[in-house]
Short mmCIF file of C-alpha atoms and ligand atoms in Angstrom, two decimals:
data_model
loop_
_atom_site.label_atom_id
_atom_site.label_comp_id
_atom_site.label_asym_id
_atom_site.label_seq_id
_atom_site.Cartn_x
_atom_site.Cartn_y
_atom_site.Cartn_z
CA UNK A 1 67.11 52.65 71.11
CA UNK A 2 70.61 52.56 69.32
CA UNK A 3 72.04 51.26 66.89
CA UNK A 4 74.78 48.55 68.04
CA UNK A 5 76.07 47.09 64.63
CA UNK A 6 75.69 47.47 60.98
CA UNK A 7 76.88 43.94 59.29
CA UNK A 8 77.61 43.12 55.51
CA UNK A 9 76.41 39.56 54.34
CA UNK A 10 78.69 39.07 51.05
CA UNK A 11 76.92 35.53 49.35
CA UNK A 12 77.79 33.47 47.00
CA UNK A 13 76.78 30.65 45.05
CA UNK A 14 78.11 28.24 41.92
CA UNK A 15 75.19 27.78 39.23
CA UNK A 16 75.12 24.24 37.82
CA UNK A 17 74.27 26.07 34.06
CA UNK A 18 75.75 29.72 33.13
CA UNK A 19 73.59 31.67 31.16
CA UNK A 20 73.71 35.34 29.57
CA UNK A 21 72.51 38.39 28.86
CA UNK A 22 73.55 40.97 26.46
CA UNK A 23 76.45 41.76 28.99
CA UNK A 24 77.97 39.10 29.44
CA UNK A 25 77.96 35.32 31.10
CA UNK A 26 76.55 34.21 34.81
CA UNK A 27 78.81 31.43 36.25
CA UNK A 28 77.70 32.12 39.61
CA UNK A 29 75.02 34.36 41.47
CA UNK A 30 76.01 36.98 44.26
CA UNK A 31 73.83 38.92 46.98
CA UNK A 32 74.27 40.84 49.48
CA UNK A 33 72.55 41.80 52.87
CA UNK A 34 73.01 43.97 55.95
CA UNK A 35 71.54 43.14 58.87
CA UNK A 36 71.53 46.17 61.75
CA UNK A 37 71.13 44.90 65.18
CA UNK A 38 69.81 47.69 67.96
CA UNK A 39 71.40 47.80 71.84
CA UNK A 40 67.75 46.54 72.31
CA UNK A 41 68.33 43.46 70.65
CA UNK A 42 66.31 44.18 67.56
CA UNK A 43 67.56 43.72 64.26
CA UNK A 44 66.59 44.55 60.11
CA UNK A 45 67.41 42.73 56.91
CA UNK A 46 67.80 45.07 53.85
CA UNK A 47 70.12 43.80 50.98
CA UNK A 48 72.30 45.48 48.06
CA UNK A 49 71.92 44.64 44.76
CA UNK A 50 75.58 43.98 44.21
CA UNK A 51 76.82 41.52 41.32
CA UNK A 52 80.90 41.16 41.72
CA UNK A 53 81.32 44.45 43.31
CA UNK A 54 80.59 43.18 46.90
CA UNK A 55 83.79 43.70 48.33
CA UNK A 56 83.38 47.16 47.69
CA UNK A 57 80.08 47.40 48.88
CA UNK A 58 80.81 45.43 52.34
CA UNK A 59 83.56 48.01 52.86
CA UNK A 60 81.75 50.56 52.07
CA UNK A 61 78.65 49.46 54.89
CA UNK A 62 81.14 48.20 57.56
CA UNK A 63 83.93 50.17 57.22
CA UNK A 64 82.78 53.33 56.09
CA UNK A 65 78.64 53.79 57.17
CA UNK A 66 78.74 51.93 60.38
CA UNK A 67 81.10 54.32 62.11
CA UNK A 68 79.40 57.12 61.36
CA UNK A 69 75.60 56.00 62.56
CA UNK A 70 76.31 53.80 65.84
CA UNK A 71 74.69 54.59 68.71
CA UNK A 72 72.18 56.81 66.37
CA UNK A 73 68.22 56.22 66.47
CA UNK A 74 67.56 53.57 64.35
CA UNK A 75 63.90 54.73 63.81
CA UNK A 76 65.89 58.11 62.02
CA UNK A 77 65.54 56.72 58.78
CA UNK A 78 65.35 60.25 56.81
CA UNK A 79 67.80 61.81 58.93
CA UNK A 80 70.59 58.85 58.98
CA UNK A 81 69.77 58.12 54.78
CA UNK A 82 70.26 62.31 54.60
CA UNK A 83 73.90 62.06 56.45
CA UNK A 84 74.85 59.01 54.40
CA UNK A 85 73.98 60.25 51.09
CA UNK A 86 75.62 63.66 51.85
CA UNK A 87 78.78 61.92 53.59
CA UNK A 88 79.70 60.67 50.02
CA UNK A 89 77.85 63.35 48.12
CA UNK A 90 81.27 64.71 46.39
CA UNK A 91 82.03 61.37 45.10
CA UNK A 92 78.86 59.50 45.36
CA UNK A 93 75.53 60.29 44.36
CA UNK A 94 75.16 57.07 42.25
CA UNK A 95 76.65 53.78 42.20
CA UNK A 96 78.01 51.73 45.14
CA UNK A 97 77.90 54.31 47.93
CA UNK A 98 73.93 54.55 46.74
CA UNK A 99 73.62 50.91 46.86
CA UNK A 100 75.29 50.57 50.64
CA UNK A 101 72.75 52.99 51.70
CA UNK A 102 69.83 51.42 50.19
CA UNK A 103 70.61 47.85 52.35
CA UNK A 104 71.11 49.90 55.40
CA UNK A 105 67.77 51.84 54.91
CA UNK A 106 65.49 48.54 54.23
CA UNK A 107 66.97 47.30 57.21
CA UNK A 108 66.03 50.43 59.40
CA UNK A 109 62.21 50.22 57.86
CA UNK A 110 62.67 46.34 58.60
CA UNK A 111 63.20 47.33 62.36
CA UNK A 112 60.70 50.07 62.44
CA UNK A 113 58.28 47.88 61.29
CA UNK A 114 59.35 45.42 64.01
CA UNK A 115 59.12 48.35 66.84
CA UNK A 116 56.01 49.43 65.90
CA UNK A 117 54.30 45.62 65.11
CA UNK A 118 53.29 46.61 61.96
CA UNK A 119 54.43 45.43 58.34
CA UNK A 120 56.03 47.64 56.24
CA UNK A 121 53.12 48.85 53.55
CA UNK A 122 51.63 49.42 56.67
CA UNK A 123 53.97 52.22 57.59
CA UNK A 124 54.07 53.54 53.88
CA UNK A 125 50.47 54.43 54.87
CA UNK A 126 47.96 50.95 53.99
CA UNK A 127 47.91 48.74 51.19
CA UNK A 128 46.11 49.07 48.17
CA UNK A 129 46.46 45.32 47.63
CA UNK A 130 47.61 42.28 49.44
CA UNK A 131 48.88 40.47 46.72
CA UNK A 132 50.69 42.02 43.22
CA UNK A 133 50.73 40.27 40.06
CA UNK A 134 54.38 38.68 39.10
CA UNK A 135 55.77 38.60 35.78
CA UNK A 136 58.46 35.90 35.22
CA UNK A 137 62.03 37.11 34.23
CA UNK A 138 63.76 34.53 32.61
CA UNK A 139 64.78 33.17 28.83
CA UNK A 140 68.36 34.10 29.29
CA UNK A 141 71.02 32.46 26.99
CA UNK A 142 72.46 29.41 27.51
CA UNK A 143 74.51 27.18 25.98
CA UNK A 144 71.97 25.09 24.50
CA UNK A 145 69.46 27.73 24.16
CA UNK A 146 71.73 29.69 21.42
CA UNK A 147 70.72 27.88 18.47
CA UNK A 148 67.77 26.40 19.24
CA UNK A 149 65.00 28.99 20.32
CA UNK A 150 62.44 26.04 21.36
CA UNK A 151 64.41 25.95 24.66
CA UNK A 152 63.77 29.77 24.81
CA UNK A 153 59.80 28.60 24.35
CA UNK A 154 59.87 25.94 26.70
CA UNK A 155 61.06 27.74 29.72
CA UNK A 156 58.58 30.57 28.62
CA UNK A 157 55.45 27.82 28.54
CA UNK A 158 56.27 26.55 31.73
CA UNK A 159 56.36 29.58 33.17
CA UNK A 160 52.82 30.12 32.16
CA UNK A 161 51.86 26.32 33.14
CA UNK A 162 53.59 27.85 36.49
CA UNK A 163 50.17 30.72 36.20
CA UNK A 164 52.76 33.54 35.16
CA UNK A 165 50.11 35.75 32.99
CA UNK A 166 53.39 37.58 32.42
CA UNK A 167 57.19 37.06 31.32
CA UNK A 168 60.05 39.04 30.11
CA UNK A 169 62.87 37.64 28.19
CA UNK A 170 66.24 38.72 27.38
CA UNK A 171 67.12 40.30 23.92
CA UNK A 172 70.25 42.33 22.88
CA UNK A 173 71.80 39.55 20.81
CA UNK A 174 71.81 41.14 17.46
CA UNK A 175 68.68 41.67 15.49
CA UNK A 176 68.53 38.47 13.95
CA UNK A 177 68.67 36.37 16.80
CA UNK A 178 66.10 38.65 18.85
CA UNK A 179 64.30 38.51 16.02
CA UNK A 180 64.16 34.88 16.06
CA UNK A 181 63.94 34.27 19.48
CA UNK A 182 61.19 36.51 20.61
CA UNK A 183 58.92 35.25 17.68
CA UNK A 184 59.28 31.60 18.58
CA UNK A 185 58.75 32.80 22.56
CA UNK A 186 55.22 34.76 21.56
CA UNK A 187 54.18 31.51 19.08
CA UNK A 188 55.05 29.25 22.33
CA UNK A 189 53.03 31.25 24.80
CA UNK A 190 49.83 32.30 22.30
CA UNK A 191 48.06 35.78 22.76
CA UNK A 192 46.97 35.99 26.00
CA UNK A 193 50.16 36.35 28.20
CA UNK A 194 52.27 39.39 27.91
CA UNK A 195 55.26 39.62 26.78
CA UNK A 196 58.34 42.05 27.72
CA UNK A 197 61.75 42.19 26.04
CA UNK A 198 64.71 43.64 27.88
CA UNK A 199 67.83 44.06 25.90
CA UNK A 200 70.25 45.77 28.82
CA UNK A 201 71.29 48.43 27.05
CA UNK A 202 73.03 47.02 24.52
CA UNK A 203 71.27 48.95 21.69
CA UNK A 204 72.07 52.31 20.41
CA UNK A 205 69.04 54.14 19.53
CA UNK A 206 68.45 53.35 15.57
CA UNK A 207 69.03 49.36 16.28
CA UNK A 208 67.07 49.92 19.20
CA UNK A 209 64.18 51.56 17.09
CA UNK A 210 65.23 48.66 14.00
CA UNK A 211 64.34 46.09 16.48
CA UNK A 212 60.97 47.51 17.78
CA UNK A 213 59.84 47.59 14.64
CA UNK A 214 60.60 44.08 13.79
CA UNK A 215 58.49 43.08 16.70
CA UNK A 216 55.98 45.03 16.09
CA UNK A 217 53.78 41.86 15.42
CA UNK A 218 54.43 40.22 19.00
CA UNK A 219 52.41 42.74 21.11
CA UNK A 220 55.61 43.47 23.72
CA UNK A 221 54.08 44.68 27.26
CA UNK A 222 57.34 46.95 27.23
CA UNK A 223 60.93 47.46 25.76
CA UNK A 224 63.30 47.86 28.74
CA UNK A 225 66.30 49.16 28.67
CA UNK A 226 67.03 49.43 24.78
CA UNK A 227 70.33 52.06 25.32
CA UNK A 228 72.31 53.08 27.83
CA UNK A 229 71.35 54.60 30.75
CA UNK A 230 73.25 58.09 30.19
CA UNK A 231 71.64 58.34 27.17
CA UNK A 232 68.39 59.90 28.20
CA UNK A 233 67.89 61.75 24.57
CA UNK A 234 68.20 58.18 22.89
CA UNK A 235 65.62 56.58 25.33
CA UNK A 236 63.63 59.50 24.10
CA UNK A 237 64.63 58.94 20.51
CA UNK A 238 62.79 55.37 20.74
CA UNK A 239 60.08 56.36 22.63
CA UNK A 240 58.79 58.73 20.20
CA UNK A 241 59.76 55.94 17.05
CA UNK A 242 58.02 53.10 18.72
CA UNK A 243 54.44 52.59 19.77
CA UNK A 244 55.88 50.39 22.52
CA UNK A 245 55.98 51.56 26.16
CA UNK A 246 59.87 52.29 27.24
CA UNK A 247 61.09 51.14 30.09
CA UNK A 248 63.94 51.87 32.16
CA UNK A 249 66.11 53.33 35.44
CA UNK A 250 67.45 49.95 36.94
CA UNK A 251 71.04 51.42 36.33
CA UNK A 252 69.19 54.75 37.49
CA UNK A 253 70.02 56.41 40.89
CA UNK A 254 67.99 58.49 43.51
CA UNK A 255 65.40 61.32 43.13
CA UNK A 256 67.91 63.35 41.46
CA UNK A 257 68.44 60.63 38.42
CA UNK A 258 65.09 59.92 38.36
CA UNK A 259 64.32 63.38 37.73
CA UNK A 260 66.08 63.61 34.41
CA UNK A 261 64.28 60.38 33.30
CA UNK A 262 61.05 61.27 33.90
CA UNK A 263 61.17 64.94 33.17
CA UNK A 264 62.78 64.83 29.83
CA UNK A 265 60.19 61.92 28.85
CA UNK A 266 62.52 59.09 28.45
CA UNK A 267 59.89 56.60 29.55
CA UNK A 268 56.86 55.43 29.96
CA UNK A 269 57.81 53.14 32.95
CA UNK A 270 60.38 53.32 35.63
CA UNK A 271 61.98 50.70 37.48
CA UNK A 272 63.53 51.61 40.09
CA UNK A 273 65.71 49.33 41.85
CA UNK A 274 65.25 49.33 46.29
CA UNK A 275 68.34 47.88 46.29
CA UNK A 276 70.71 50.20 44.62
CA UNK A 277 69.14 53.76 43.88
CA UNK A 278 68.48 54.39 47.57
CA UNK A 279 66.45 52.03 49.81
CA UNK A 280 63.07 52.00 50.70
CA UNK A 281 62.38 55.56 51.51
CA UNK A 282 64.15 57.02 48.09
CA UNK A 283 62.33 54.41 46.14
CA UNK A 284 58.74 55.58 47.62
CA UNK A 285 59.94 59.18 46.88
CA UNK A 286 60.71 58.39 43.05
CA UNK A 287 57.30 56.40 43.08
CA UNK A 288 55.39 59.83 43.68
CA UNK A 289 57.80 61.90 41.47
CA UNK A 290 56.89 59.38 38.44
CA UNK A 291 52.82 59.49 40.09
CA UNK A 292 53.22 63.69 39.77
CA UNK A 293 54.59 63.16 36.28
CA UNK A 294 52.24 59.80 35.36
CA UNK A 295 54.73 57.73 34.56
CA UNK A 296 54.49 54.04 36.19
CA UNK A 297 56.69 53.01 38.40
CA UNK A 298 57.22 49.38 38.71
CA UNK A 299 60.32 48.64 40.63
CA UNK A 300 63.47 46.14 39.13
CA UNK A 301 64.39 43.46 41.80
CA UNK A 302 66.83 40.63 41.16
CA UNK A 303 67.80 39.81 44.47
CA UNK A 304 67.25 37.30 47.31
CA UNK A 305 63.45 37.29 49.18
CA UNK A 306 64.71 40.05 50.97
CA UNK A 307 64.42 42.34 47.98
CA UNK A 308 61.22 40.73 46.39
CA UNK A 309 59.67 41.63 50.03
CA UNK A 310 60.76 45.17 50.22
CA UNK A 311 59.51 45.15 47.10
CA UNK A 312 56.08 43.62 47.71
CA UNK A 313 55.80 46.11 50.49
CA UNK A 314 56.29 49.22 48.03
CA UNK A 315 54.35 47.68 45.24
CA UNK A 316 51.42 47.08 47.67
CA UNK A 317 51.26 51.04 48.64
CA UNK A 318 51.61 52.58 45.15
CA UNK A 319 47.82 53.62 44.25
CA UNK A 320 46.56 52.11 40.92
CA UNK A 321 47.58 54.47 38.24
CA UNK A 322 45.53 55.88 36.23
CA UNK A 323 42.57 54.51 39.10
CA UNK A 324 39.72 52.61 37.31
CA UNK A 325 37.49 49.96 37.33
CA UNK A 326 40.02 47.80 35.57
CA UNK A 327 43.21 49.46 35.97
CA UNK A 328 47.04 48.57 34.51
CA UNK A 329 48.46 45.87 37.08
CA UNK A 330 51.31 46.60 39.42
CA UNK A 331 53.77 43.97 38.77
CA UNK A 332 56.38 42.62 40.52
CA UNK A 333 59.54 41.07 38.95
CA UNK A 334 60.09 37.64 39.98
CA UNK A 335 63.46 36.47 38.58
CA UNK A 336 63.07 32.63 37.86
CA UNK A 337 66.84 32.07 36.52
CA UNK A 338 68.87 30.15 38.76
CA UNK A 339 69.65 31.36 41.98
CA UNK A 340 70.30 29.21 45.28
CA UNK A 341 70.77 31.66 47.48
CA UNK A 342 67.12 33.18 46.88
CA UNK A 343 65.30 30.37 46.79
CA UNK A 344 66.98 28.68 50.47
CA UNK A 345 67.86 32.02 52.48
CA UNK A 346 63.93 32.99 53.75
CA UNK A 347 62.33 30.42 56.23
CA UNK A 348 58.89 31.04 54.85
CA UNK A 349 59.46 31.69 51.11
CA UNK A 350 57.03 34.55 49.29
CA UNK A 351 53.94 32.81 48.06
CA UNK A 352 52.84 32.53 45.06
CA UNK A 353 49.24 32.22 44.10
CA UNK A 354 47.98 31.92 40.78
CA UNK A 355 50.88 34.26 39.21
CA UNK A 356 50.12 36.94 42.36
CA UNK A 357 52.73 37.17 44.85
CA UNK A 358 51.46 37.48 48.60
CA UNK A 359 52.61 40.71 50.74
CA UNK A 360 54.24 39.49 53.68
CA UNK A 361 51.56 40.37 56.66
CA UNK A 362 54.77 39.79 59.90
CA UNK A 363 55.82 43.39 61.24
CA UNK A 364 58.45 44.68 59.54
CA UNK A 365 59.22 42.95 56.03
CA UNK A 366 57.45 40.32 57.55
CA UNK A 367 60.38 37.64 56.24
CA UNK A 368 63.00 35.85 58.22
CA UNK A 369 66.49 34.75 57.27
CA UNK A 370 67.75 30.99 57.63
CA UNK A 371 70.98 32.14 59.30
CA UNK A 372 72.14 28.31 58.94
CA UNK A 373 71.84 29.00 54.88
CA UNK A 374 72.97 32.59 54.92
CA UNK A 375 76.79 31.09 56.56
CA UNK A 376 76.41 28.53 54.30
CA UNK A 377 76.29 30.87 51.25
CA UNK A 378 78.58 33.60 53.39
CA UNK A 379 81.77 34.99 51.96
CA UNK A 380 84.92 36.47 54.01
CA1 LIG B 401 66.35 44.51 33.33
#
């Protein structure tokens, strides 16, 4: 078998109400998938985690990847993700030519899975569970939301009506508003759901720590993200102030990033992203490096269902950690802000049962795309 084509997907969709984070405003949401089709007729999904750069990125898959692995074995995962990665290795190594690879290598696990009639976790070697516990990402700022915090507490109750037993909300506003906001959030929701702030870097380390401390009465699951990424020795500054777990390593790329993370004890929890620090295979490959140094490793997605299922498929693989009768949950990010183009592009959605998400059981990701939507959605 060969491979025949390698195909960027650029999407894009209007949102009927922008919202923020600590970076800045969402007018409209973005994704981005590859699809590789085989001489064989066979073909994988994988997607890039891409915001505006997805020009770039399409360029970078079609114009600059494809060439160089058509007519290769598509079931060469390690050796095609080794001559990608070192193709750009002088100017690469994170970033967008990271992120191009990653779509290309979910799709080649997409078509193994497909060859062999077997879903993905299944390849990783068996699941551990069939369906991972979802936390609901959401409580971004909008408009009305700004000064008025009860909208913040509404959309976090009905994510818990929804059987969330999880959510994370956005901070990174200034410690007064955070303040505010994630107080009225944890009165709204009561004790027993957890709680996660993520502020998106846009903390140094003392504000970061400031802000920790003035939630230290809302029992946060975790602090994500409190400083920039390049700033491993702040993220190890807070760690060490706060008796909050630290998470991090969405902005994070391949083994090699991940290494400095976890080595130098930046966090307690890494989230990889599949979509942008290397695919499928560097994801599982960070997931035992964090095992090794027991850190957990819950991956970031914010994509379209073809990232929640790659996801799914990980998540379902990665033994419990520590094991025990009752151990920590895996969970999986399900972003709930509005997004079109996630919620219409799968023909069989993921499931959601009582705050678990399902792992797809098809071979392969066990998902397929409504090409119909996906044009719909599609970019030139
Ligand atoms: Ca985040």
């Amino acid at each position: 078998m060969k491979i025949k084509s390698v195909a960027a997907y650029p999407l894009r969709c209007a949102l009927e109400q922008p919202f923020s984070y600590s970076q800045k405003w969402f007018k409209h949401r973005t994704a981005l998938l590859v699809k590789v089709v085989t001489d064989e007729g066979l073909y994988g999904w994988g997607e890039v985690f891409c915001h505006d750069a997805w020009p770039a990125l399409a360029a970078l898959i079609e114009r600059v990847y494809q060439p160089l692995i058509l007519g290769q074995d598509p079931l060469s995962r390690e050796v095609i993700w080794d001559k990608l990665y070192n193709w750009t290795r002088d100017y690469g190594q994170k970033g967008l030519t990271t992120a191009a690879l990653s779509g290309i290598d979910i799709a080649l696990w997409d078509i193994l899975g497909k060859v062999a009639g077997l879903p993905v976790y299944q390849l990783l070697g068996g699941a551990f569970r069939d369906r991972v516990q979802a936390y609901a990402t959401g409580m971004y700022l909008t408009e009305p939301a700004i000064d008025d915090p009860s909208v913040l507490a509404d959309e976090a109750l009905s994510y818990v009506e929804q059987g969330f037993k999880a959510v994370k909300m956005k901070v990174g506003f200034g410690l007064d508003r955070d303040t505010v906001y994630v107080h009225s959030v944890r009165e709204a929701i009561g004790d027993s759901t957890g709680l996660m702030i993520d502020a998106n870097h846009a903390y140094d380390a003392a504000t970061a720590i400031a802000l920790g401390r003035a939630l230290e009465d809302c029992d946060i699951g975790w602090f994500e993200e409190p400083v920039v990424p390049e700033d491993i020795e702040g993220y190890c500054r807070v760690r060490r102030a706060l008796d909050i777990s630290i998470a991090g390593g969405e902005a994070e790329f391949s083994r090699y990033g991940f290494r400095e993370l976890i080595s130098r004890g930046a966090v307690d929890i890494v989230q990889p992203d599949i979509c942008i620090t290397g695919g499928l295979s560097e994801t599982g490959k960070i997931a035992v490096l964090a095992q090794t140094w027991h850190v957990r490793c819950m991956p970031h997605v914010w994509g379209t269902g073809v990232a929640l299922a790659a996801a799914l498929h990980l998540i379902a693989s990665l033994p419990d950690q520590p094991p025990s009768l009752n151990p920590l949950p895996k969970l999986l990010e399900m972003d709930r802000t509005e997004n079109p183009i996630r919620e219409n592009i799968l023909v069989e959605p993921i499931q959601l049962v009582e705050g678990d998400a399902l792992v797809p059981q098809g071979p392969g990701l066990g998902i397929e795309i409504d090409e119909a939507v996906l044009e719909s959605f599609r970019q030139s």
